[in-house]
PDB file of C-alpha atoms in Angstrom:
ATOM      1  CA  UNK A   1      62.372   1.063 -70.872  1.00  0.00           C
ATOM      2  CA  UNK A   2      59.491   0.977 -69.622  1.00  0.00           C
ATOM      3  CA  UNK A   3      55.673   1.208 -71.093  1.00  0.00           C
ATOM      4  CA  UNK A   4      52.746   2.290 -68.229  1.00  0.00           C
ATOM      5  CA  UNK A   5      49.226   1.825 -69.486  1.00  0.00           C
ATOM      6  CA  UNK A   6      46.511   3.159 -67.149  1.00  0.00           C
ATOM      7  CA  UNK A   7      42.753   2.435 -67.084  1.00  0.00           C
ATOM      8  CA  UNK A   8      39.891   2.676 -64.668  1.00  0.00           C
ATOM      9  CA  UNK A   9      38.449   6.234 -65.653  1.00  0.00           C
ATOM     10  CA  UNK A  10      35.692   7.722 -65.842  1.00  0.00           C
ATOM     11  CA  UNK A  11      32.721   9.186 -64.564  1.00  0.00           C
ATOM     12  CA  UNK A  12      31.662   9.115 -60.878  1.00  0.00           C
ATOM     13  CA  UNK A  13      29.147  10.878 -58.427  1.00  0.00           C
ATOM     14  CA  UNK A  14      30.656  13.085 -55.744  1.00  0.00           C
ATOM     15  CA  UNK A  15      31.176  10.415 -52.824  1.00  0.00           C
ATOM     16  CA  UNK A  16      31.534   7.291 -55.166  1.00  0.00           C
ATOM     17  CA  UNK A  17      34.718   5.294 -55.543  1.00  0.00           C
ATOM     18  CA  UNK A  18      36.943   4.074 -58.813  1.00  0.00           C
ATOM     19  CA  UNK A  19      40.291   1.603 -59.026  1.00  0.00           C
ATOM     20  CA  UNK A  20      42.583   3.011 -61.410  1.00  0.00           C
ATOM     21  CA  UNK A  21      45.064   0.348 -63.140  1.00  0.00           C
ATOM     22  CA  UNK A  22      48.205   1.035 -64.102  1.00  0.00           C
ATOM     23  CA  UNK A  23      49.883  -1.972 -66.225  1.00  0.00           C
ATOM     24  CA  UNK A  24      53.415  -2.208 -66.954  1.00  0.00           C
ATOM     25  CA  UNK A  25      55.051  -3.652 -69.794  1.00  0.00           C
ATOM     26  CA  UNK A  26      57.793  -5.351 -67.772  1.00  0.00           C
ATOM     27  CA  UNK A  27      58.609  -6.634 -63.635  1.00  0.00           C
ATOM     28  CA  UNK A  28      58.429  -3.184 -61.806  1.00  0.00           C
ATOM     29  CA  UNK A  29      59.992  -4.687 -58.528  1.00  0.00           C
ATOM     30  CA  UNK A  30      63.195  -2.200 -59.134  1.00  0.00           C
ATOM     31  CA  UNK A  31      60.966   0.697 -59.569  1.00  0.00           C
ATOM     32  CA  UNK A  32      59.532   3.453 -57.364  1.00  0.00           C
ATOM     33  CA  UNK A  33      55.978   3.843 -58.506  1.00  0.00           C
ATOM     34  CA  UNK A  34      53.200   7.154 -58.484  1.00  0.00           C
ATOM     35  CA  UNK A  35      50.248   8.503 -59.332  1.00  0.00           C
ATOM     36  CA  UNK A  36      49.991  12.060 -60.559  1.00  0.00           C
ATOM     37  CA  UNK A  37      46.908  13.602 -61.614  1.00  0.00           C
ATOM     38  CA  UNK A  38      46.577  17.076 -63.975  1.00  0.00           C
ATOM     39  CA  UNK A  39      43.584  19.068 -63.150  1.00  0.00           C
ATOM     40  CA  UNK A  40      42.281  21.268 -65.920  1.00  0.00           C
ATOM     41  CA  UNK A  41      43.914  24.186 -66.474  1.00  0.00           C
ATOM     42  CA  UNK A  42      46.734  23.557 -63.722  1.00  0.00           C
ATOM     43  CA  UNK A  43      49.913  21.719 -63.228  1.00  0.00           C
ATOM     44  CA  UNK A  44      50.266  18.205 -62.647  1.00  0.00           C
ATOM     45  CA  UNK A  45      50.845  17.399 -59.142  1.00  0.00           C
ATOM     46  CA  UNK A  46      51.678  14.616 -57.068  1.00  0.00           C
ATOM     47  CA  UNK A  47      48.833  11.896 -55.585  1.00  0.00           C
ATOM     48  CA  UNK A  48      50.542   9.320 -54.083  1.00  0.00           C
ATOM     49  CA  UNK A  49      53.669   7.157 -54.059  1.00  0.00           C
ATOM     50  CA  UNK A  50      54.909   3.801 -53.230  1.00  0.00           C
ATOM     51  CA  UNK A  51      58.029   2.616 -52.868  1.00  0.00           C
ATOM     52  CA  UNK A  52      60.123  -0.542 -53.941  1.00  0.00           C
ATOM     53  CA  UNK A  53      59.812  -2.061 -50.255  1.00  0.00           C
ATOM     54  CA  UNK A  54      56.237  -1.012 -50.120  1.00  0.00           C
ATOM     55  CA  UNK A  55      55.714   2.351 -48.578  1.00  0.00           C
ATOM     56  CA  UNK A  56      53.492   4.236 -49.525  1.00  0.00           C
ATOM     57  CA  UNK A  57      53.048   8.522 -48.773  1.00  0.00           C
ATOM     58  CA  UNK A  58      50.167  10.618 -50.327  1.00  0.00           C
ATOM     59  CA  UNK A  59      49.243  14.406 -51.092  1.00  0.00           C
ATOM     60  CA  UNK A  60      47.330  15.881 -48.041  1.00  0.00           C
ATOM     61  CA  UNK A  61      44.383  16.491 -50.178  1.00  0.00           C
ATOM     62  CA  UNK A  62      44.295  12.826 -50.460  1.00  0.00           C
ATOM     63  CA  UNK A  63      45.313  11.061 -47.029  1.00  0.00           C
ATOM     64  CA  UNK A  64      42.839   8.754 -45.853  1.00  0.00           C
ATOM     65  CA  UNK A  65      40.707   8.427 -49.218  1.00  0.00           C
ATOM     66  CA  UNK A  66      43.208   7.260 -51.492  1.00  0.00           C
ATOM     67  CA  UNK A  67      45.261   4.142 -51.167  1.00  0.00           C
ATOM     68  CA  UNK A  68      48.074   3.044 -53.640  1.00  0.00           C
ATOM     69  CA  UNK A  69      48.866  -0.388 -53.793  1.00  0.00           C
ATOM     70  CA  UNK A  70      51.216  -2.625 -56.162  1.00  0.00           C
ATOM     71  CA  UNK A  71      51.180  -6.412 -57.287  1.00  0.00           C
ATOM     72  CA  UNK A  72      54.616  -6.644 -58.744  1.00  0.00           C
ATOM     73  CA  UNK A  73      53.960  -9.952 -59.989  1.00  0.00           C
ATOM     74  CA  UNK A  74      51.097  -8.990 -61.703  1.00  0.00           C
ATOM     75  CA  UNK A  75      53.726  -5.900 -62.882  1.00  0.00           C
ATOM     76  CA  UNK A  76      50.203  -3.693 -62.034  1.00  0.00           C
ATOM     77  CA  UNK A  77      49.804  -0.822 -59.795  1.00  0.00           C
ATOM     78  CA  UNK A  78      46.677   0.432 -58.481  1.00  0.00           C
ATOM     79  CA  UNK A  79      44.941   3.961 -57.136  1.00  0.00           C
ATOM     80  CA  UNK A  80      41.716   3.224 -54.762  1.00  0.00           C
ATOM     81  CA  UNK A  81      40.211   6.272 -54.596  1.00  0.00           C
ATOM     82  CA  UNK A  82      37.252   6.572 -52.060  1.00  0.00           C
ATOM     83  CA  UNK A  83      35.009   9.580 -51.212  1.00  0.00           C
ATOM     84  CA  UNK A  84      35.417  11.248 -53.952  1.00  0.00           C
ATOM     85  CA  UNK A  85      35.066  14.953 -54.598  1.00  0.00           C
ATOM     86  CA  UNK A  86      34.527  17.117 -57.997  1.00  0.00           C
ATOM     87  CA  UNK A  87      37.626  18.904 -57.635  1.00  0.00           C
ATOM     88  CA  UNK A  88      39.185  15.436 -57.828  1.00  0.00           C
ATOM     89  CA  UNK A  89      38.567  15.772 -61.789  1.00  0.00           C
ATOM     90  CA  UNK A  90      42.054  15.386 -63.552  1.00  0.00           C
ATOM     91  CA  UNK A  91      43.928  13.192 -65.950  1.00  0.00           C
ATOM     92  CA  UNK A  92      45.673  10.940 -63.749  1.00  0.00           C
ATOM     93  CA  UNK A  93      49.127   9.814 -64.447  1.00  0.00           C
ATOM     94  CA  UNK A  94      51.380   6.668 -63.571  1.00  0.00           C
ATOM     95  CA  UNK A  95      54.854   7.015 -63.215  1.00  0.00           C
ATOM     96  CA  UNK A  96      57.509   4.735 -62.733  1.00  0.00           C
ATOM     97  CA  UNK A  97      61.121   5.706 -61.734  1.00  0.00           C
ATOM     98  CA  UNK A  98      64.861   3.966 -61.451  1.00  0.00           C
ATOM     99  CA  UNK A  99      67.682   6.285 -60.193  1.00  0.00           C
ATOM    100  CA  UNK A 100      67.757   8.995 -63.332  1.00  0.00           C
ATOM    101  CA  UNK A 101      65.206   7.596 -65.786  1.00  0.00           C
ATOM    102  CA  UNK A 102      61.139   8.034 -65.228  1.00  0.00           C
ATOM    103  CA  UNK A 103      58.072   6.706 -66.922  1.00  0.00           C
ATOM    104  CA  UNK A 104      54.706   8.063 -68.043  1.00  0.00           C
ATOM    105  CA  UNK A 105      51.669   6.526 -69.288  1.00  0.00           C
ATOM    106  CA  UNK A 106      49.444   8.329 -71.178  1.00  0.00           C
ATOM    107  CA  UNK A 107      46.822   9.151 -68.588  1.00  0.00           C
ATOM    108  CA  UNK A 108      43.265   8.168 -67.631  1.00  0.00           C
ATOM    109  CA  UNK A 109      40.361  10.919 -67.273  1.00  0.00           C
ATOM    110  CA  UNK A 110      38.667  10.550 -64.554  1.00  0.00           C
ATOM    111  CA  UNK A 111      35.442  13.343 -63.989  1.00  0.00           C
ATOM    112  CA  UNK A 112      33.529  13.760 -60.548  1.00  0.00           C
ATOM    113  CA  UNK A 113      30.715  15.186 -61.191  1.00  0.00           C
ATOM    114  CA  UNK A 114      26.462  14.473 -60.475  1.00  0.00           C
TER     115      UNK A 114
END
């Protein structure tokens, strides 16, 4: 099992930039890793992806502003989100995934707004 602990939330201007972190209580190597994200009042959708070997794919809403990267020896995973816009406000989500079994952390807020 694994435990996913995100952090880099908060509050940004429209345009700014924030890291998210997503910390893992064990390797993560074997595991395809995401970020989701949960707008208010609407269904959690996907943000971006990477995958064991390093590729990476991304919501349209996203491409080109958002990168998701992964240190597996550091067992972290990270969201760069650039150019941000208000209706980028959402709890954002890790998720980790091997065959059958998937992950969640518990979520980081992150609020767009001036």
């Amino acid at each position: 099992q694994v435990q996913l602990v995100e952090s880099g939330g908060g509050l940004v201007q429209p345009g700014g930039s924030l890291r998210l972190s997503c910390a893992a209580s064990t390797c993560i190597i074997i595991y395809a890793m995401g970020w989701y994200r949960q707008p208010p009042g609407k269904k959690r959708e996907l943000v971006a992806t990477i995958s064991t070997a390093g590729s990476t794919g991304s919501a349209d809403s996203v491409k080109g502003r958002f990168t998701i990267s992964r240190d597996n020896a550091k067992t972290t995973v990270y969201l760069q989100m650039n150019s941000l816009k208000p209706e980028a406000k959402a709890v954002y989500y890790c998720n980790a995934r091997l065959y059958l079994a998937e992950y969640w952390g518990q979520g980081t807020q992150v609020t767009v707004s001036s």
